[in-house]
Short mmCIF file of C-alpha atoms in Angstrom, two decimals:
data_model
loop_
_atom_site.label_atom_id
_atom_site.label_comp_id
_atom_site.label_asym_id
_atom_site.label_seq_id
_atom_site.Cartn_x
_atom_site.Cartn_y
_atom_site.Cartn_z
CA MET A 1 -39.05 -3.48 -68.11
CA LEU A 2 -42.52 -1.98 -67.78
CA ASN A 3 -41.93 -1.22 -64.10
CA ALA A 4 -38.62 0.46 -64.97
CA LEU A 5 -40.34 2.51 -67.68
CA ILE A 6 -43.07 3.65 -65.28
CA CYS A 7 -40.51 4.54 -62.61
CA VAL A 8 -38.47 6.67 -65.02
CA VAL A 9 -41.58 8.50 -66.25
CA ARG A 10 -42.79 9.11 -62.70
CA ARG A 11 -39.38 10.31 -61.55
CA ASP A 12 -38.95 12.77 -64.42
CA LEU A 13 -42.49 14.11 -63.99
CA LEU A 14 -41.89 14.71 -60.28
CA LEU A 15 -38.63 16.52 -61.03
CA ALA A 16 -40.32 18.60 -63.72
CA PHE A 17 -43.12 19.70 -61.41
CA ARG A 18 -40.55 20.75 -58.84
CA ARG A 19 -39.02 23.01 -61.51
CA ARG A 20 -42.23 24.58 -62.75
CA SER A 21 -40.38 27.60 -64.11
CA ASP A 22 -38.81 25.45 -66.86
CA VAL A 23 -42.22 24.12 -67.89
CA LEU A 24 -43.83 27.56 -67.83
CA THR A 25 -41.00 29.02 -69.90
CA THR A 26 -41.83 26.66 -72.77
CA LEU A 27 -45.56 27.40 -72.54
CA PHE A 28 -45.12 31.16 -72.37
CA PHE A 29 -42.72 31.08 -75.31
CA PHE A 30 -45.31 29.21 -77.39
CA ILE A 31 -48.10 31.58 -76.39
CA ILE A 32 -46.07 34.73 -77.01
CA VAL A 33 -44.74 33.65 -80.42
CA ALA A 34 -48.19 32.55 -81.62
CA SER A 35 -49.88 35.69 -80.30
CA LEU A 36 -47.45 38.24 -81.74
CA PHE A 37 -48.09 37.33 -85.37
CA PRO A 38 -51.75 38.48 -85.48
CA LEU A 39 -50.63 41.80 -84.00
CA GLY A 40 -47.86 42.14 -86.56
CA VAL A 41 -49.66 41.17 -89.78
CA GLY A 42 -52.96 42.92 -89.07
CA PRO A 43 -56.58 41.87 -88.57
CA GLU A 44 -57.27 40.57 -92.11
CA PRO A 45 -59.20 37.29 -91.45
CA GLN A 46 -58.27 35.53 -94.69
CA LEU A 47 -54.58 36.27 -94.24
CA LEU A 48 -54.65 35.05 -90.65
CA ARG A 49 -56.43 31.82 -91.61
CA THR A 50 -53.82 31.19 -94.32
CA MET A 51 -50.86 31.82 -92.02
CA ALA A 52 -52.22 30.11 -88.91
CA PRO A 53 -51.06 26.51 -89.55
CA GLY A 54 -47.47 27.51 -90.27
CA ILE A 55 -47.29 29.97 -87.40
CA LEU A 56 -48.66 27.58 -84.80
CA TRP A 57 -46.50 24.70 -86.00
CA VAL A 58 -43.32 26.78 -86.09
CA ALA A 59 -44.08 28.10 -82.60
CA ALA A 60 -44.63 24.56 -81.32
CA LEU A 61 -41.43 23.35 -83.00
CA LEU A 62 -39.32 26.12 -81.48
CA ALA A 63 -40.90 25.67 -78.05
CA SER A 64 -40.22 21.94 -78.19
CA MET A 65 -36.62 22.54 -79.18
CA LEU A 66 -36.25 25.04 -76.34
CA ALA A 67 -37.04 22.25 -73.88
CA LEU A 68 -34.48 19.78 -75.25
CA GLY A 69 -31.66 21.16 -73.12
CA ARG A 70 -33.10 19.75 -69.90
CA LEU A 71 -33.79 16.27 -71.27
CA PHE A 72 -30.49 14.72 -70.13
CA ALA A 73 -28.37 17.65 -68.93
CA LEU A 74 -29.31 17.56 -65.24
CA ASP A 75 -28.85 13.80 -64.97
CA TYR A 76 -25.50 14.15 -66.70
CA ALA A 77 -24.37 16.91 -64.34
CA ASP A 78 -25.17 15.10 -61.08
CA GLY A 79 -23.95 11.65 -62.19
CA THR A 80 -27.39 10.03 -62.37
CA LEU A 81 -26.96 9.33 -66.07
CA GLU A 82 -23.89 7.17 -65.39
CA GLN A 83 -25.92 5.07 -62.97
CA MET A 84 -28.63 4.68 -65.60
CA VAL A 85 -26.09 3.50 -68.17
CA LEU A 86 -24.64 1.00 -65.68
CA SER A 87 -28.02 -0.27 -64.42
CA SER A 88 -29.32 -3.73 -65.23
CA GLU A 89 -32.28 -2.31 -67.14
CA PRO A 90 -31.82 -1.67 -70.88
CA LEU A 91 -30.78 1.91 -71.52
CA THR A 92 -33.27 2.05 -74.40
CA ILE A 93 -36.17 1.56 -71.95
CA ILE A 94 -34.84 4.37 -69.76
CA VAL A 95 -34.55 6.64 -72.79
CA ILE A 96 -38.13 5.87 -73.82
CA GLY A 97 -39.33 6.72 -70.31
CA LYS A 98 -37.46 10.02 -70.29
CA VAL A 99 -38.78 10.96 -73.74
CA ILE A 100 -42.35 10.15 -72.69
CA ALA A 101 -42.00 12.33 -69.59
CA HIS A 102 -40.44 15.10 -71.66
CA TRP A 103 -43.35 15.00 -74.11
CA ILE A 104 -45.94 15.03 -71.32
CA VAL A 105 -44.31 18.11 -69.80
CA SER A 106 -43.36 20.08 -72.91
CA GLY A 107 -45.32 18.61 -75.84
CA LEU A 108 -48.75 17.74 -74.50
CA PRO A 109 -49.42 21.26 -73.11
CA LEU A 110 -48.66 22.69 -76.57
CA VAL A 111 -51.16 20.28 -78.14
CA LEU A 112 -53.83 21.34 -75.65
CA LEU A 113 -53.11 25.06 -76.00
CA ALA A 114 -52.99 25.16 -79.80
CA PRO A 115 -56.80 24.97 -80.37
CA VAL A 116 -57.26 27.88 -77.95
CA LEU A 117 -54.63 29.98 -79.73
CA ALA A 118 -56.16 29.05 -83.09
CA ILE A 119 -59.25 31.09 -82.17
CA GLN A 120 -57.35 34.34 -82.66
CA PHE A 121 -56.55 33.23 -86.23
CA ASP A 122 -60.26 32.65 -87.00
CA LEU A 123 -59.70 29.02 -88.01
CA PRO A 124 -62.85 26.97 -88.66
CA ALA A 125 -63.67 24.09 -86.33
CA SER A 126 -62.63 21.41 -88.84
CA SER A 127 -59.20 22.99 -89.29
CA VAL A 128 -58.75 23.30 -85.52
CA ALA A 129 -59.52 19.58 -85.14
CA VAL A 130 -56.95 18.68 -87.80
CA LEU A 131 -54.42 21.00 -86.14
CA PHE A 132 -54.97 19.22 -82.83
CA VAL A 133 -54.52 15.76 -84.37
CA SER A 134 -51.44 16.81 -86.36
CA LEU A 135 -49.77 18.22 -83.24
CA LEU A 136 -50.77 15.12 -81.28
CA LEU A 137 -48.94 12.99 -83.86
CA GLY A 138 -46.10 15.39 -84.62
CA THR A 139 -44.92 16.62 -81.23
CA PRO A 140 -43.85 13.11 -80.06
CA VAL A 141 -41.72 12.91 -83.22
CA LEU A 142 -40.09 16.21 -82.25
CA SER A 143 -39.28 14.83 -78.79
CA LEU A 144 -37.95 11.53 -80.14
CA VAL A 145 -35.76 13.09 -82.82
CA GLY A 146 -34.69 15.86 -80.47
CA SER A 147 -33.52 13.29 -77.92
CA ILE A 148 -30.91 12.11 -80.43
CA GLY A 149 -29.50 15.62 -80.79
CA ALA A 150 -29.62 16.18 -77.03
CA ALA A 151 -27.65 12.95 -76.44
CA LEU A 152 -25.04 13.69 -79.10
CA THR A 153 -24.33 17.19 -77.75
CA LEU A 154 -24.39 16.27 -74.07
CA GLY A 155 -21.52 17.89 -72.21
CA VAL A 156 -20.36 19.81 -75.28
CA ARG A 157 -19.75 23.54 -75.00
CA GLY A 158 -22.40 25.44 -76.93
CA GLY A 159 -24.59 22.36 -77.01
CA GLY A 160 -27.80 24.37 -77.45
CA VAL A 161 -26.67 25.73 -80.80
CA LEU A 162 -25.43 22.32 -81.92
CA VAL A 163 -28.75 20.70 -81.04
CA ALA A 164 -30.54 23.21 -83.25
CA LEU A 165 -28.15 22.55 -86.13
CA LEU A 166 -28.59 18.77 -85.78
CA VAL A 167 -32.34 18.47 -85.35
CA LEU A 168 -33.76 21.34 -87.41
CA PRO A 169 -33.16 19.59 -90.77
CA LEU A 170 -34.88 16.49 -89.38
CA TYR A 171 -37.79 18.58 -88.10
CA ILE A 172 -38.57 20.05 -91.53
CA PRO A 173 -40.62 17.07 -92.89
CA VAL A 174 -42.70 17.01 -89.70
CA LEU A 175 -43.30 20.75 -90.02
CA ILE A 176 -44.30 20.45 -93.68
CA PHE A 177 -46.74 17.59 -93.15
CA GLY A 178 -48.14 19.04 -89.94
CA ALA A 179 -48.85 22.51 -91.30
CA GLY A 180 -49.82 21.06 -94.68
CA SER A 181 -52.53 18.89 -93.11
CA VAL A 182 -54.38 21.96 -91.84
CA GLY A 183 -53.98 23.74 -95.18
CA ALA A 184 -55.23 20.68 -97.05
CA GLU A 185 -58.28 20.46 -94.82
CA ALA A 186 -59.03 24.17 -95.32
CA SER A 187 -58.76 23.83 -99.11
CA GLY A 188 -61.12 20.83 -99.19
CA VAL A 189 -58.51 18.30 -100.30
CA GLY A 190 -58.57 16.40 -97.01
CA ALA A 191 -55.86 15.93 -94.42
CA THR A 192 -55.79 12.12 -94.36
CA ALA A 193 -52.60 11.72 -96.42
CA HIS A 194 -50.67 14.23 -94.33
CA LEU A 195 -51.82 12.67 -91.06
CA LEU A 196 -50.87 9.21 -92.27
CA LEU A 197 -47.40 10.48 -93.13
CA LEU A 198 -47.12 11.97 -89.64
CA GLY A 199 -48.23 8.65 -88.19
CA GLY A 200 -45.57 6.86 -90.23
CA ALA A 201 -42.94 9.34 -89.03
CA LEU A 202 -44.03 8.71 -85.45
CA ALA A 203 -43.78 4.94 -85.89
CA GLY A 204 -40.33 5.22 -87.47
CA ALA A 205 -39.05 7.61 -84.82
CA ALA A 206 -40.43 5.43 -82.00
CA ALA A 207 -38.64 2.40 -83.45
CA LEU A 208 -35.27 3.99 -84.23
CA ALA A 209 -34.74 7.10 -82.07
CA PRO A 210 -34.42 5.36 -78.66
CA TRP A 211 -31.63 3.11 -79.96
CA ALA A 212 -29.75 6.05 -81.48
CA THR A 213 -30.23 8.12 -78.31
CA ALA A 214 -28.96 5.29 -76.11
CA ALA A 215 -25.85 4.99 -78.25
CA GLY A 216 -25.28 8.75 -78.02
CA LEU A 217 -25.62 8.65 -74.23
CA ARG A 218 -23.07 5.87 -73.94
CA ILE A 219 -20.63 7.92 -75.99
CA ALA A 220 -21.26 11.00 -73.82
CA VAL A 221 -20.71 9.08 -70.58
CA GLU A 222 -17.53 7.44 -71.82
#
């Protein structure tokens, strides 16, 4: 199973690097959305520091959701997904491998870029560290939960809109705890509780989302 997982991750990473434009689209979207807000609201430092956690988390959430369309669509279009469903390896392991590759391509760059973008919001170093940790815990949850929506809308006309309608309500707790952790750290309350909740959400999503996604893929193939 471990060899199958590694092969799926390696395959999806190679395919992603061959389509660099898709990866860069997600990154540029995140950068543009996060950079436009300081220009729009003005140079007031206190206002920017207050808005920064929500802005950066919303930008990361939307950028992550933008990348959901390519999670299974190409494999579904060329028939590879049917071979994955019929293979001797558990479909859940294949789903986990694809989600890991998706997060490495679309989630990890957002985590690494966020501290750099936080500079333009004048966030203190402690808040930037909490922002980094919250995104490191939260973006995998976005990929795992988003995989369920991507599987359920696979092959459906207007699937992009349906994915947004399905996953956005499930994204809201992650957004609240992620942005709230930075605000709690800035106010002196401490971000431990929020980060623990994000960790619990990650553990729950890692345990349940692959099974739900695999069931959705079987329905789509049938």
